[in-house]
Amino acid sequence: MSPSLSRQRLLPLLSLLVFVLALLALHHLSAETSLSALRHELAAVAASQLLLAVLAALGSYVLLTAFDRSGLALVGKTMPWRDTARVAFVANAFGQTLGMAALTGGALRWRGYARHGLDAADVAPIVAMTSTGFALGALLWLG
């Protein structure tokens, strides 16, 4: 069996293992919470507050996509907004969730933007731009 063939078989199995471990972790973490308690807590929140939270989250991802667009302009590249938004959303969601956002989000950005012809030298300034923009935004809001 060639190394590339064994890698092709191993990566999906590894992905499945990580998914199963994530499900087990969610099951363990949610064991202390009942569905009725969750419904009760959600009912206590005003619909206007929930709508505001959803709108704030959407606005946040639009602004984070704008950082990627600025980074693309910095390196002299253009892409359709939809494609940039897809890469930016995935990179930001995973990067902020998993931690070390510049590394995890940067790897996802590189993979996403490579499909559009960008190389690592193009993606590095985009990662720097998005990381700096996020950090400055966090400092502005947190004081």
Coordinates of C-alpha atoms in Angstrom, one line a residue:
M1 CA 0.0 0.0 0.0
S2 CA 1.4 3.4 -1.0
P3 CA 1.9 6.1 1.6
S4 CA -0.6 8.4 -0.1
L5 CA -3.2 5.6 -0.2
S6 CA -2.8 4.8 3.4
R7 CA -3.0 8.6 4.2
Q8 CA -6.2 8.8 2.1
R9 CA -7.7 6.1 4.3
L10 CA -6.3 7.3 7.6
L11 CA -7.5 10.9 7.4
P12 CA -11.3 10.1 7.1
L13 CA -10.9 7.7 10.0
L14 CA -9.1 10.3 12.1
S15 CA -11.8 12.8 11.3
L16 CA -14.5 10.3 12.3
L17 CA -12.6 9.7 15.6
V18 CA -12.4 13.4 16.4
F19 CA -16.2 13.7 15.6
V20 CA -17.1 10.8 17.9
L21 CA -14.9 12.2 20.7
A22 CA -16.6 15.6 20.3
L23 CA -20.0 13.9 20.6
L24 CA -18.9 12.0 23.7
A25 CA -17.7 15.3 25.2
L26 CA -21.0 17.0 24.4
H27 CA -22.9 14.2 25.9
H28 CA -20.8 14.3 29.1
L29 CA -21.0 18.1 29.4
S30 CA -24.8 18.1 28.8
A31 CA -25.5 15.4 31.3
E32 CA -26.2 17.9 34.0
T33 CA -28.6 19.9 31.9
S34 CA -32.1 18.9 31.1
L35 CA -34.1 20.0 28.1
S36 CA -36.9 21.4 30.3
A37 CA -34.3 23.5 32.2
L38 CA -33.0 24.8 28.9
R39 CA -36.5 25.7 27.7
H40 CA -37.2 27.4 31.0
E41 CA -34.0 29.5 30.7
L42 CA -34.7 30.4 27.1
A43 CA -38.3 31.4 27.9
A44 CA -36.9 33.8 30.5
V45 CA -35.0 35.8 27.8
A46 CA -37.0 38.4 25.9
A47 CA -37.4 37.8 22.2
S48 CA -35.9 41.2 21.5
Q49 CA -32.8 40.2 23.4
L50 CA -32.4 37.0 21.4
L51 CA -32.9 38.9 18.1
L52 CA -30.3 41.5 19.2
A53 CA -27.8 38.7 20.0
V54 CA -28.4 37.0 16.7
L55 CA -28.0 40.4 14.8
A56 CA -24.8 41.2 16.8
A57 CA -23.3 37.8 15.9
L58 CA -24.2 38.2 12.2
G59 CA -22.7 41.8 12.3
S60 CA -19.6 40.4 13.9
Y61 CA -19.1 37.9 11.1
V62 CA -19.7 40.5 8.5
L63 CA -17.0 42.7 10.1
L64 CA -14.6 39.8 10.4
T65 CA -15.2 39.1 6.6
A66 CA -14.3 42.7 6.0
F67 CA -10.9 42.1 7.6
D68 CA -10.3 39.3 5.2
R69 CA -11.4 41.5 2.3
S70 CA -8.9 44.2 3.5
G71 CA -6.2 41.6 3.7
L72 CA -6.9 40.4 0.1
A73 CA -6.7 44.1 -1.0
L74 CA -3.4 44.4 0.8
V75 CA -1.9 41.6 -1.2
G76 CA -3.5 42.8 -4.4
K77 CA -5.9 39.8 -4.8
T78 CA -9.6 39.8 -5.4
M79 CA -12.3 37.2 -4.8
P80 CA -16.1 37.1 -4.9
W81 CA -17.6 38.3 -1.6
R82 CA -19.4 35.0 -1.2
D83 CA -16.1 33.0 -1.4
T84 CA -14.3 35.3 0.9
A85 CA -17.2 35.2 3.4
R86 CA -17.2 31.4 3.4
V87 CA -13.4 31.2 4.1
A88 CA -13.5 33.9 6.7
F89 CA -16.6 32.4 8.5
V90 CA -15.0 29.0 8.8
A91 CA -11.6 30.3 9.7
N92 CA -13.0 32.6 12.4
A93 CA -15.5 30.1 13.8
F94 CA -12.9 27.4 14.2
G95 CA -10.1 29.7 15.1
Q96 CA -12.0 31.4 17.9
T97 CA -13.5 28.1 19.1
L98 CA -10.3 26.0 19.1
G99 CA -8.0 28.7 20.3
M100 CA -4.7 30.0 18.8
A101 CA -6.8 31.7 16.2
A102 CA -3.9 32.9 14.1
L103 CA -2.6 29.3 13.7
T104 CA -5.9 27.4 13.4
G105 CA -7.7 30.1 11.4
G106 CA -4.6 30.7 9.4
A107 CA -4.4 27.1 8.3
L108 CA -8.0 27.1 7.3
R109 CA -7.5 30.4 5.4
W110 CA -4.5 29.0 3.6
R111 CA -6.5 25.9 2.6
G112 CA -9.5 28.0 1.5
Y113 CA -7.6 30.7 -0.3
A114 CA -5.3 28.2 -2.0
R115 CA -8.3 27.0 -4.0
H116 CA -8.4 30.5 -5.5
G117 CA -4.8 30.6 -6.4
L118 CA -3.3 32.3 -3.3
D119 CA -0.1 30.8 -1.9
A120 CA 1.3 31.0 1.7
A121 CA 3.1 34.3 1.0
D122 CA -0.3 35.8 0.0
V123 CA -2.2 34.3 3.0
A124 CA 0.3 35.3 5.7
P125 CA -0.5 39.1 5.4
I126 CA -4.2 38.3 5.4
V127 CA -3.8 36.3 8.7
A128 CA -1.8 39.2 10.1
M129 CA -4.5 41.7 9.0
T130 CA -7.4 39.6 10.5
S131 CA -5.5 38.9 13.7
T132 CA -4.6 42.6 14.2
G133 CA -8.1 43.7 13.3
F134 CA -9.6 41.3 15.8
A135 CA -7.1 42.3 18.6
L136 CA -7.7 46.0 18.0
G137 CA -11.5 45.5 18.0
A138 CA -11.3 43.5 21.2
L139 CA -9.2 46.2 22.9
L140 CA -11.7 48.8 21.8
W141 CA -14.6 47.0 23.3
L142 CA -12.9 45.7 26.4
G143 CA -11.1 49.0 27.1

